Amino acid sequence: MRSEIVLPEPGAERVPWRSVLMPLLVYGFFIVVLWFLFQQVEHQKGSRGGILALGALGLFRYGWLTVNLVRSYIYRFVAFPRMRRAADAIQQPYPEQVHFIIPTFKEKPWVTKEMLISVTREAASIPSLVRLYITTGGPDEDVIVRDVLAKCPPNPRLSVYMMRQAGKRYGMAYALRAAARTNLGEPSSVVILMDGDTLLGNGILRKSLPFFALRPKVGGITTNNIAVTNGPQWYRDWYTLRFSLRNRYMCSTSLSGKVLTLTGRFSFIRSEIALSDEFIERVEKDSIDDWVYGRIEFKTGDDKSTWFTLLKNGWEMLYLPDTYIYCLENAGDKPFRESVGKMRRWFGNMLRNNGRALALGWNKVGFFAWFSLLDQRISMWTSLVLPTGVLILIFTESPFVVVYFALWVLYTRLIYLCALVVEGHRMSNWDLPLLLYQQWVGSFIKIQTFSDLRRQKWGAARGDARNMRDRFGALQTTLWFGIFGLIVALLVLS
């Protein structure tokens, strides 16, 4: 059975400089216009204290960005190619068994079909015994799965187990226990956790599995992502930009043998970890204790639970930038609301795990990864300092402050995006406003989410019904923003 969709081929152009031409022309025009306006504005001396404070903040933020850029380049173009050559040279690179845990719930039939075609194709490419544990949402999905598998080429090394449990976490735990029973204590086996709307890139198993033989201390591996998205152009470009940024920071942290998440869309875990009681119990039922809301049980974020288990037990983790999965994403009827809902879910999962990961200390986590976790809390505030300061100055000094601000934003973000192009990102005209959207709106959502970590939802719909604790969360957000605005005002006006 063959796939009926055409997927983008990665790596056709290592540095897509041609994609830079049109955005540079468009934003270059705005820079020229703003520079002309800048020359007409009467320049005023700013507060020395405010300038020093903002300068120190800028030095920290752009210094940290530079560190991540350099580390990303070193990993991508120096360290990882060496590892790739060593992995390709291993004589016995594959484990005895590979277990796929695939929860799927009410996916469109064509999505399930394409997912299974990609999985069976890759399963046939390696000599290992491959077992698929597919948890579905109902009998209709069972029929689709069986129909697709019946039409795939026969593979005597492939076994399929159909099962059903209410809820993704319970379904994954049920499948993991089934895998533990069939694994028969095989120490070299690997477990793959993936979503039902993920398609595997060509050669992903052949390229990834040898790293477990190469690096015995590696407990988990995650791969590069390519978005296959429907909806308006800006939404598709937003996903592409997100994954390019993800690639940068994954490369940077992987240089230290850690990553900040083992992506739920597709990740590899050693069986001795994934089939252990601790791992399965945390996947099934994970929680944190909050000083306001008490025990918060995780509904979403199973990938953060799996990641924390490896982090807590001192395992190394790797990111493979040259292996790909395809993520099928739907913009829905309201793309903007969908993007906000996704950020709220992503950032909520991140922040619910951030505190307990930081509490492990840098001796356990490693200093660079630990500081990256700390920066997740710092950056949601520092990203808003400049726009907040400009708003204050517009009302207290002069509306022409916006000219300085716009020039600075255009100049710095264009350099930021050109650095992404060197890493393989194909720039679009939407990228600059989308980067600001990701940074500023994303920071606002992080702060709002941090005020009430209980609120969890899968889609863009509203979460739990509002009650007194919800109102307290809203009040806490308002209070934090009020204090933040006061501090910024003191900085820029003192």
Tab-separated table of C-alpha atoms in Angstrom:
chain	number	residue	atom	x	y	z
A	1	MET	CA	0.000	0.000	0.000
A	2	ARG	CA	1.449	3.369	-1.029
A	3	SER	CA	1.066	6.805	0.480
A	4	GLU	CA	-1.258	9.136	-1.394
A	5	ILE	CA	0.161	12.427	-0.137
A	6	VAL	CA	3.332	14.216	-1.184
A	7	LEU	CA	5.512	15.265	1.744
A	8	PRO	CA	8.192	17.967	1.592
A	9	GLU	CA	11.714	16.619	1.238
A	10	PRO	CA	14.072	18.049	3.889
A	11	GLY	CA	17.553	19.279	3.178
A	12	ALA	CA	17.124	20.125	-0.507
A	13	GLU	CA	18.993	23.370	0.072
A	14	ARG	CA	21.390	23.532	3.020
A	15	VAL	CA	21.330	27.330	3.351
A	16	PRO	CA	18.241	28.689	1.516
A	17	TRP	CA	19.581	32.197	0.916
A	18	ARG	CA	17.151	32.790	-1.947
A	19	SER	CA	14.279	32.831	0.552
A	20	VAL	CA	15.846	35.899	2.223
A	21	LEU	CA	15.628	38.182	-0.822
A	22	MET	CA	11.951	39.187	-0.742
A	23	PRO	CA	11.677	39.666	3.069
A	24	LEU	CA	14.856	41.794	3.027
A	25	LEU	CA	13.428	43.966	0.253
A	26	VAL	CA	10.116	44.384	2.079
A	27	TYR	CA	11.537	45.113	5.518
A	28	GLY	CA	14.492	47.022	4.088
A	29	PHE	CA	11.985	49.468	2.603
A	30	PHE	CA	10.406	49.991	6.029
A	31	ILE	CA	13.841	50.499	7.597
A	32	VAL	CA	14.661	53.227	5.040
A	33	VAL	CA	11.339	54.985	5.714
A	34	LEU	CA	11.801	54.765	9.479
A	35	TRP	CA	15.384	55.980	9.202
A	36	PHE	CA	14.146	59.031	7.280
A	37	LEU	CA	11.615	59.706	10.049
A	38	PHE	CA	14.318	59.134	12.646
A	39	GLN	CA	16.379	61.954	11.088
A	40	GLN	CA	13.428	64.341	11.402
A	41	VAL	CA	12.766	63.630	15.076
A	42	GLU	CA	14.251	65.877	17.735
A	43	HIS	CA	16.383	63.510	19.802
A	44	GLN	CA	16.117	63.709	23.568
A	45	LYS	CA	18.540	62.416	26.139
A	46	GLY	CA	17.164	59.461	28.033
A	47	SER	CA	17.552	58.592	31.684
A	48	ARG	CA	21.095	57.389	32.394
A	49	GLY	CA	19.880	54.831	34.907
A	50	GLY	CA	17.205	53.567	32.539
A	51	ILE	CA	19.666	53.315	29.656
A	52	LEU	CA	22.141	51.373	31.806
A	53	ALA	CA	19.427	49.020	33.064
A	54	LEU	CA	18.014	48.352	29.600
A	55	GLY	CA	21.544	48.002	28.227
A	56	ALA	CA	22.422	45.396	30.853
A	57	LEU	CA	19.203	43.529	30.114
A	58	GLY	CA	19.874	43.634	26.375
A	59	LEU	CA	23.442	42.434	26.931
A	60	PHE	CA	22.140	39.451	28.897
A	61	ARG	CA	19.400	38.525	26.421
A	62	TYR	CA	21.492	38.861	23.267
A	63	GLY	CA	24.471	37.284	25.001
A	64	TRP	CA	22.362	34.244	25.884
A	65	LEU	CA	21.045	34.125	22.317
A	66	THR	CA	24.613	34.202	20.987
A	67	VAL	CA	25.628	31.358	23.301
A	68	ASN	CA	22.752	29.236	21.981
A	69	LEU	CA	23.580	30.139	18.373
A	70	VAL	CA	27.230	29.136	18.754
A	71	ARG	CA	26.359	25.915	20.577
A	72	SER	CA	23.739	25.061	17.944
A	73	TYR	CA	26.246	25.547	15.103
A	74	ILE	CA	28.902	23.482	16.917
A	75	TYR	CA	26.464	20.621	17.491
A	76	ARG	CA	24.885	20.744	14.038
A	77	PHE	CA	28.041	21.088	11.958
A	78	VAL	CA	30.851	19.641	14.138
A	79	ALA	CA	29.769	17.384	17.024
A	80	PHE	CA	26.777	15.657	15.463
A	81	PRO	CA	28.439	14.747	12.128
A	82	ARG	CA	31.142	12.933	14.149
A	83	MET	CA	28.468	11.037	16.073
A	84	ARG	CA	26.648	10.216	12.852
A	85	ARG	CA	29.772	8.696	11.287
A	86	ALA	CA	30.423	6.641	14.432
A	87	ALA	CA	26.800	5.417	14.559
A	88	ASP	CA	26.839	4.434	10.890
A	89	ALA	CA	29.989	2.344	11.474
A	90	ILE	CA	28.483	0.122	14.216
A	91	GLN	CA	28.410	-3.555	13.230
A	92	GLN	CA	25.267	-4.549	15.177
A	93	PRO	CA	23.252	-1.330	15.357
A	94	TYR	CA	19.715	-2.619	15.933
A	95	PRO	CA	17.943	-3.885	19.078
A	96	GLU	CA	16.223	-7.262	19.270
A	97	GLN	CA	12.776	-5.690	19.627
A	98	VAL	CA	11.162	-2.332	18.931
A	99	HIS	CA	7.840	-1.497	20.589
A	100	PHE	CA	5.620	1.236	19.087
A	101	ILE	CA	3.095	2.799	21.490
A	102	ILE	CA	0.549	4.619	19.288
A	103	PRO	CA	-2.472	6.272	20.948
A	104	THR	CA	-4.952	7.492	18.334
A	105	PHE	CA	-8.294	9.162	18.998
A	106	LYS	CA	-10.848	10.192	16.374
A	107	GLU	CA	-8.263	10.929	13.710
A	108	LYS	CA	-9.501	11.293	10.148
A	109	PRO	CA	-9.310	7.953	8.305
A	110	TRP	CA	-6.732	9.220	5.808
A	111	VAL	CA	-4.487	10.385	8.692
A	112	THR	CA	-4.578	6.943	10.339
A	113	LYS	CA	-3.941	5.326	6.964
A	114	GLU	CA	-0.882	7.479	6.189
A	115	MET	CA	0.491	7.025	9.703
A	116	LEU	CA	0.262	3.228	9.490
A	117	ILE	CA	1.759	3.153	5.988
A	118	SER	CA	4.794	5.087	7.249
A	119	VAL	CA	5.156	2.902	10.365
A	120	THR	CA	4.933	-0.415	8.494
A	121	ARG	CA	7.320	0.853	5.814
A	122	GLU	CA	9.930	1.763	8.417
A	123	ALA	CA	9.345	-1.450	10.390
A	124	ALA	CA	10.230	-3.440	7.268
A	125	SER	CA	13.517	-1.541	6.901
A	126	ILE	CA	15.188	-3.062	10.006
A	127	PRO	CA	15.836	-6.682	11.089
A	128	SER	CA	14.338	-6.210	14.577
A	129	LEU	CA	11.066	-7.693	15.783
A	130	VAL	CA	8.567	-4.819	15.706
A	131	ARG	CA	5.426	-4.739	17.838
A	132	LEU	CA	2.677	-2.134	17.386
A	133	TYR	CA	0.417	-1.364	20.362
A	134	ILE	CA	-2.392	0.780	18.986
A	135	THR	CA	-4.916	2.280	21.409
A	136	THR	CA	-7.987	3.550	19.561
A	137	GLY	CA	-11.027	5.634	20.442
A	138	GLY	CA	-13.700	3.211	19.260
A	139	PRO	CA	-14.689	0.299	17.004
A	140	ASP	CA	-14.823	2.517	13.905
A	141	GLU	CA	-11.116	3.252	14.287
A	142	ASP	CA	-10.417	-0.442	14.843
A	143	VAL	CA	-11.963	-1.193	11.445
A	144	ILE	CA	-9.825	1.473	9.741
A	145	VAL	CA	-6.619	0.183	11.360
A	146	ARG	CA	-7.316	-3.441	10.444
A	147	ASP	CA	-8.265	-2.506	6.868
A	148	VAL	CA	-5.046	-0.524	6.327
A	149	LEU	CA	-2.821	-3.189	7.898
A	150	ALA	CA	-4.447	-5.897	5.765
A	151	LYS	CA	-3.426	-4.009	2.618
A	152	CYS	CA	0.185	-3.419	3.722
A	153	PRO	CA	2.933	-5.805	2.514
A	154	PRO	CA	3.252	-8.845	4.835
A	155	ASN	CA	6.063	-8.664	7.395
A	156	PRO	CA	6.731	-11.798	9.510
A	157	ARG	CA	8.660	-9.695	12.051
A	158	LEU	CA	5.678	-7.373	12.676
A	159	SER	CA	3.038	-7.980	15.380
A	160	VAL	CA	0.007	-5.764	16.040
A	161	TYR	CA	-1.956	-5.453	19.297
A	162	MET	CA	-5.227	-3.509	19.354
A	163	MET	CA	-6.461	-2.125	22.673
A	164	ARG	CA	-8.722	0.541	24.098
A	165	GLN	CA	-8.631	2.606	27.289
A	166	ALA	CA	-10.345	5.872	28.229
A	167	GLY	CA	-7.867	8.761	28.120
A	168	LYS	CA	-4.489	9.093	26.429
A	169	ARG	CA	-2.399	8.605	29.577
A	170	TYR	CA	-4.291	5.492	30.658
A	171	GLY	CA	-4.112	4.096	27.128
A	172	MET	CA	-0.345	4.638	26.961
A	173	ALA	CA	0.189	3.028	30.374
A	174	TYR	CA	-1.953	0.041	29.370
A	175	ALA	CA	0.055	-0.387	26.158
A	176	LEU	CA	3.374	-0.062	28.010
A	177	ARG	CA	2.368	-2.819	30.430
A	178	ALA	CA	1.457	-5.019	27.470
A	179	ALA	CA	4.874	-4.280	25.944
A	180	ALA	CA	6.573	-5.176	29.230
A	181	ARG	CA	4.890	-8.603	29.134
A	182	THR	CA	5.997	-9.314	25.545
A	183	ASN	CA	9.508	-7.884	25.907
A	184	LEU	CA	10.657	-10.885	28.012
A	185	GLY	CA	13.380	-8.868	29.720
A	186	GLU	CA	15.280	-8.118	26.510
A	187	PRO	CA	17.735	-5.376	27.648
A	188	SER	CA	18.512	-3.867	24.243
A	189	SER	CA	14.889	-3.239	23.218
A	190	VAL	CA	13.659	0.250	22.400
A	191	VAL	CA	10.205	1.750	22.951
A	192	ILE	CA	8.830	4.396	20.592
A	193	LEU	CA	6.144	6.766	21.859
A	194	MET	CA	4.308	8.542	19.039
A	195	ASP	CA	1.034	10.285	18.244
A	196	GLY	CA	-1.564	8.980	15.835
A	197	ASP	CA	-1.203	12.012	13.544
A	198	THR	CA	2.565	11.634	13.037
A	199	LEU	CA	4.117	10.350	9.806
A	200	LEU	CA	7.629	8.878	9.853
A	201	GLY	CA	10.308	10.190	7.530
A	202	ASN	CA	12.278	7.811	5.331
A	203	GLY	CA	14.974	5.875	7.176
A	204	ILE	CA	14.131	7.220	10.619
A	205	LEU	CA	14.607	3.848	12.370
A	206	ARG	CA	17.797	2.977	10.488
A	207	LYS	CA	19.261	6.387	11.315
A	208	SER	CA	18.167	6.633	14.953
A	209	LEU	CA	18.407	3.205	16.602
A	210	PRO	CA	22.219	2.834	16.256
A	211	PHE	CA	22.722	5.728	18.690
A	212	PHE	CA	21.525	3.545	21.568
A	213	ALA	CA	24.307	1.066	20.775
A	214	LEU	CA	26.804	3.910	20.324
A	215	ARG	CA	25.960	5.746	23.566
A	216	PRO	CA	25.016	3.367	26.446
A	217	LYS	CA	24.186	6.312	28.734
A	218	VAL	CA	21.595	7.724	26.317
A	219	GLY	CA	18.108	6.932	27.590
A	220	GLY	CA	16.007	8.917	25.128
A	221	ILE	CA	16.209	10.332	21.613
A	222	THR	CA	13.993	12.824	19.813
A	223	THR	CA	14.085	13.956	16.192
A	224	ASN	CA	13.555	16.930	13.908
A	225	ASN	CA	9.978	17.908	13.014
A	226	ILE	CA	8.465	19.124	9.747
A	227	ALA	CA	4.993	20.685	9.860
A	228	VAL	CA	2.434	19.628	7.261
A	229	THR	CA	-0.233	22.213	8.003
A	230	ASN	CA	-3.453	23.368	6.424
A	231	GLY	CA	-5.022	26.782	6.932
A	232	PRO	CA	-3.949	30.333	6.032
A	233	GLN	CA	-0.387	31.083	4.973
A	234	TRP	CA	0.512	32.871	8.206
A	235	TYR	CA	-0.501	29.810	10.254
A	236	ARG	CA	1.615	27.489	8.126
A	237	ASP	CA	4.573	29.878	8.359
A	238	TRP	CA	4.103	30.147	12.136
A	239	TYR	CA	4.481	26.389	12.523
A	240	THR	CA	7.524	26.337	10.239
A	241	LEU	CA	9.138	29.132	12.265
A	242	ARG	CA	8.372	27.346	15.544
A	243	PHE	CA	10.035	24.161	14.362
A	244	SER	CA	13.090	26.079	13.120
A	245	LEU	CA	13.448	27.676	16.557
A	246	ARG	CA	12.919	24.268	18.146
A	247	ASN	CA	15.731	22.861	16.004
A	248	ARG	CA	18.091	25.614	17.183
A	249	TYR	CA	17.514	25.140	20.896
A	250	MET	CA	17.382	21.352	20.678
A	251	CYS	CA	20.815	21.373	19.015
A	252	SER	CA	22.157	23.756	21.643
A	253	THR	CA	21.070	21.698	24.665
A	254	SER	CA	21.875	18.356	23.014
A	255	LEU	CA	25.522	19.449	22.906
A	256	SER	CA	25.447	18.869	26.695
A	257	GLY	CA	23.729	15.485	26.399
A	258	LYS	CA	20.300	16.782	27.425
A	259	VAL	CA	17.141	18.085	25.746
A	260	LEU	CA	14.313	20.106	27.286
A	261	THR	CA	11.585	17.757	26.085
A	262	LEU	CA	11.194	14.290	24.587
A	263	THR	CA	8.545	15.239	22.069
A	264	GLY	CA	5.294	13.319	22.398
A	265	ARG	CA	4.860	13.343	18.636
A	266	PHE	CA	7.739	10.871	18.336
A	267	SER	CA	10.537	9.839	20.699
A	268	PHE	CA	12.679	6.771	21.422
A	269	ILE	CA	13.147	5.464	24.996
A	270	ARG	CA	15.290	2.538	26.190
A	271	SER	CA	13.029	-0.334	27.230
A	272	GLU	CA	14.683	-0.686	30.644
A	273	ILE	CA	13.361	2.817	31.360
A	274	ALA	CA	10.078	2.871	29.428
A	275	LEU	CA	8.905	-0.516	30.702
A	276	SER	CA	9.805	0.159	34.337
A	277	ASP	CA	7.102	0.634	36.972
A	278	GLU	CA	8.257	4.182	37.757
A	279	PHE	CA	8.006	5.278	34.126
A	280	ILE	CA	4.617	3.659	33.493
A	281	GLU	CA	3.111	4.997	36.717
A	282	ARG	CA	4.259	8.536	35.925
A	283	VAL	CA	2.806	8.310	32.408
A	284	GLU	CA	-0.478	7.013	33.830
A	285	LYS	CA	-0.860	9.492	36.665
A	286	ASP	CA	1.462	12.441	37.148
A	287	SER	CA	0.993	15.465	39.385
A	288	ILE	CA	2.652	18.353	41.196
A	289	ASP	CA	1.798	20.163	44.437
A	290	ASP	CA	1.009	23.876	44.177
A	291	TRP	CA	0.995	26.259	47.137
A	292	VAL	CA	-2.358	27.740	46.078
A	293	TYR	CA	-4.213	24.937	44.300
A	294	GLY	CA	-2.830	21.900	46.091
A	295	ARG	CA	-2.393	18.699	44.084
A	296	ILE	CA	-2.550	19.342	40.305
A	297	GLU	CA	-2.964	16.201	38.236
A	298	PHE	CA	-1.646	16.334	34.670
A	299	LYS	CA	-4.219	15.815	31.932
A	300	THR	CA	-1.905	16.799	29.074
A	301	GLY	CA	1.886	16.802	28.776
A	302	ASP	CA	2.656	13.082	28.869
A	303	ASP	CA	5.902	13.866	27.011
A	304	LYS	CA	7.001	16.092	29.893
A	305	SER	CA	6.322	13.245	32.326
A	306	THR	CA	8.482	10.844	30.317
A	307	TRP	CA	11.227	13.473	29.975
A	308	PHE	CA	11.244	14.190	33.719
A	309	THR	CA	11.665	10.500	34.536
A	310	LEU	CA	14.841	10.336	32.438
A	311	LEU	CA	16.103	13.664	33.798
A	312	LYS	CA	15.487	12.627	37.415
A	313	ASN	CA	17.419	9.383	36.955
A	314	GLY	CA	20.433	11.002	35.295
A	315	TRP	CA	20.033	9.631	31.761
A	316	GLU	CA	21.492	11.431	28.778
A	317	MET	CA	19.193	12.506	25.940
A	318	LEU	CA	19.976	13.256	22.306
A	319	TYR	CA	18.464	15.248	19.472
A	320	LEU	CA	18.981	14.030	15.898
A	321	PRO	CA	18.701	16.987	13.484
A	322	ASP	CA	19.017	14.846	10.340
A	323	THR	CA	16.069	12.508	11.040
A	324	TYR	CA	12.518	13.718	10.513
A	325	ILE	CA	8.904	13.147	11.323
A	326	TYR	CA	5.976	14.926	9.687
A	327	CYS	CA	3.414	16.526	12.003
A	328	LEU	CA	-0.083	16.843	10.540
A	329	GLU	CA	-1.591	20.022	11.989
A	330	ASN	CA	-5.036	21.531	11.436
A	331	ALA	CA	-5.655	25.276	11.738
A	332	GLY	CA	-9.384	24.742	12.298
A	333	ASP	CA	-12.084	27.323	11.629
A	334	LYS	CA	-10.403	29.938	13.853
A	335	PRO	CA	-6.635	29.784	13.250
A	336	PHE	CA	-5.727	32.620	15.622
A	337	ARG	CA	-7.690	31.083	18.473
A	338	GLU	CA	-6.172	27.699	17.625
A	339	SER	CA	-2.632	29.120	17.823
A	340	VAL	CA	-3.341	30.735	21.198
A	341	GLY	CA	-4.858	27.485	22.481
A	342	LYS	CA	-1.817	25.499	21.376
A	343	MET	CA	0.592	27.940	23.038
A	344	ARG	CA	-1.458	27.814	26.227
A	345	ARG	CA	-1.198	24.007	26.247
A	346	TRP	CA	2.510	23.893	25.309
A	347	PHE	CA	3.555	26.540	27.815
A	348	GLY	CA	1.326	25.088	30.537
A	349	ASN	CA	2.973	21.686	30.139
A	350	MET	CA	6.386	23.366	30.200
A	351	LEU	CA	5.722	25.423	33.335
A	352	ARG	CA	4.069	22.585	35.262
A	353	ASN	CA	7.315	20.619	34.926
A	354	ASN	CA	9.772	23.490	35.152
A	355	GLY	CA	9.791	23.854	38.936
A	356	ARG	CA	10.419	20.212	39.768
A	357	ALA	CA	13.131	19.970	37.095
A	358	LEU	CA	14.912	23.034	38.523
A	359	ALA	CA	14.628	21.515	42.002
A	360	LEU	CA	16.821	18.602	40.878
A	361	GLY	CA	19.761	21.041	40.797
A	362	TRP	CA	22.449	21.565	38.191
A	363	ASN	CA	24.560	18.692	39.496
A	364	LYS	CA	21.843	16.274	38.366
A	365	VAL	CA	20.574	18.167	35.305
A	366	GLY	CA	23.841	19.682	34.077
A	367	PHE	CA	24.521	23.415	34.336
A	368	PHE	CA	23.605	24.461	30.793
A	369	ALA	CA	20.310	22.548	30.704
A	370	TRP	CA	19.501	23.753	34.234
A	371	PHE	CA	20.125	27.389	33.295
A	372	SER	CA	18.020	26.908	30.142
A	373	LEU	CA	15.175	25.760	32.391
A	374	LEU	CA	15.683	28.807	34.596
A	375	ASP	CA	15.604	31.041	31.522
A	376	GLN	CA	12.155	29.673	30.665
A	377	ARG	CA	10.954	31.586	33.724
A	378	ILE	CA	13.105	34.657	33.148
A	379	SER	CA	12.452	35.169	29.430
A	380	MET	CA	8.676	35.447	29.744
A	381	TRP	CA	9.276	38.698	31.644
A	382	THR	CA	12.340	40.093	29.882
A	383	SER	CA	10.718	39.701	26.443
A	384	LEU	CA	8.071	42.239	27.478
A	385	VAL	CA	10.374	44.865	29.012
A	386	LEU	CA	11.062	46.770	25.771
A	387	PRO	CA	7.469	46.945	24.421
A	388	THR	CA	6.192	47.876	27.898
A	389	GLY	CA	8.848	50.568	28.274
A	390	VAL	CA	8.011	52.002	24.860
A	391	LEU	CA	4.300	52.204	25.717
A	392	ILE	CA	5.164	54.114	28.890
A	393	LEU	CA	7.461	56.524	27.023
A	394	ILE	CA	4.869	57.147	24.308
A	395	PHE	CA	2.490	58.555	26.929
A	396	THR	CA	5.079	60.285	29.137
A	397	GLU	CA	7.685	61.573	26.671
A	398	SER	CA	6.827	61.570	22.962
A	399	PRO	CA	4.852	59.407	20.511
A	400	PHE	CA	7.910	59.480	18.226
A	401	VAL	CA	9.576	56.983	20.566
A	402	VAL	CA	7.812	54.385	18.440
A	403	VAL	CA	10.188	55.255	15.555
A	404	TYR	CA	13.247	54.295	17.630
A	405	PHE	CA	11.462	51.164	18.770
A	406	ALA	CA	10.388	50.073	15.275
A	407	LEU	CA	13.907	50.592	13.892
A	408	TRP	CA	15.439	48.525	16.675
A	409	VAL	CA	12.884	45.733	16.285
A	410	LEU	CA	13.297	45.521	12.497
A	411	TYR	CA	17.091	45.563	12.682
A	412	THR	CA	17.527	42.999	15.477
A	413	ARG	CA	14.809	40.592	14.326
A	414	LEU	CA	16.085	40.543	10.741
A	415	ILE	CA	19.532	39.543	12.027
A	416	TYR	CA	17.825	36.930	14.225
A	417	LEU	CA	15.961	35.479	11.240
A	418	CYS	CA	19.032	35.510	8.978
A	419	ALA	CA	20.821	33.425	11.611
A	420	LEU	CA	17.947	30.926	11.345
A	421	VAL	CA	18.412	30.817	7.569
A	422	VAL	CA	22.029	29.715	8.095
A	423	GLU	CA	20.567	26.808	10.086
A	424	GLY	CA	18.326	25.829	7.162
A	425	HIS	CA	15.154	27.862	7.771
A	426	ARG	CA	13.328	29.130	4.689
A	427	MET	CA	12.335	32.709	5.471
A	428	SER	CA	8.915	34.097	4.541
A	429	ASN	CA	7.453	37.608	4.555
A	430	TRP	CA	5.381	36.636	7.593
A	431	ASP	CA	8.351	35.596	9.721
A	432	LEU	CA	9.140	38.918	11.380
A	433	PRO	CA	5.616	39.659	12.683
A	434	LEU	CA	5.230	35.981	13.575
A	435	LEU	CA	8.460	36.095	15.579
A	436	LEU	CA	7.114	39.083	17.524
A	437	TYR	CA	3.813	37.262	17.991
A	438	GLN	CA	5.659	34.233	19.315
A	439	GLN	CA	7.793	36.329	21.677
A	440	TRP	CA	5.332	38.926	22.969
A	441	VAL	CA	1.962	37.179	22.863
A	442	GLY	CA	3.695	33.957	23.894
A	443	SER	CA	5.220	35.688	26.936
A	444	PHE	CA	1.839	37.095	27.946
A	445	ILE	CA	0.298	33.609	27.681
A	446	LYS	CA	3.147	32.106	29.736
A	447	ILE	CA	2.602	34.601	32.553
A	448	GLN	CA	-1.160	34.101	32.438
A	449	THR	CA	-0.736	30.316	32.459
A	450	PHE	CA	1.822	30.449	35.280
A	451	SER	CA	-0.809	32.180	37.434
A	452	ASP	CA	-3.052	29.107	37.305
A	453	LEU	CA	-1.273	25.872	36.421
A	454	ARG	CA	-4.464	23.836	36.908
A	455	ARG	CA	-6.026	24.958	33.643
A	456	GLN	CA	-5.366	22.279	31.021
A	457	LYS	CA	-7.056	21.556	27.713
A	458	TRP	CA	-6.276	19.797	24.441
A	459	GLY	CA	-7.707	22.240	21.912
A	460	ALA	CA	-8.602	25.894	21.616
A	461	ALA	CA	-11.857	25.580	23.560
A	462	ARG	CA	-12.225	27.007	27.052
A	463	GLY	CA	-11.025	24.868	29.917
A	464	ASP	CA	-12.642	24.233	33.278
A	465	ALA	CA	-15.617	26.329	34.376
A	466	ARG	CA	-14.688	29.514	36.220
A	467	ASN	CA	-14.887	29.544	40.007
A	468	MET	CA	-13.320	31.416	42.893
A	469	ARG	CA	-9.872	29.913	42.275
A	470	ASP	CA	-10.061	30.909	38.604
A	471	ARG	CA	-10.819	34.472	39.653
A	472	PHE	CA	-7.866	34.337	42.029
A	473	GLY	CA	-5.655	33.267	39.115
A	474	ALA	CA	-6.896	36.223	37.038
A	475	LEU	CA	-6.299	38.561	39.989
A	476	GLN	CA	-2.792	37.158	40.433
A	477	THR	CA	-2.035	37.761	36.737
A	478	THR	CA	-3.281	41.356	37.006
A	479	LEU	CA	-1.189	41.927	40.127
A	480	TRP	CA	1.961	40.543	38.499
A	481	PHE	CA	1.515	42.698	35.409
A	482	GLY	CA	0.888	45.740	37.594
A	483	ILE	CA	4.123	45.189	39.540
A	484	PHE	CA	5.992	44.461	36.306
A	485	GLY	CA	4.707	47.693	34.710
A	486	LEU	CA	5.725	49.686	37.785
A	487	ILE	CA	9.266	48.252	37.732
A	488	VAL	CA	9.650	48.994	34.011
A	489	ALA	CA	8.328	52.537	34.546
A	490	LEU	CA	10.898	53.118	37.294
A	491	LEU	CA	13.639	51.858	34.965
A	492	VAL	CA	12.772	54.006	31.947
A	493	LEU	CA	11.745	57.170	33.811
A	494	SER	CA	14.277	57.288	36.659
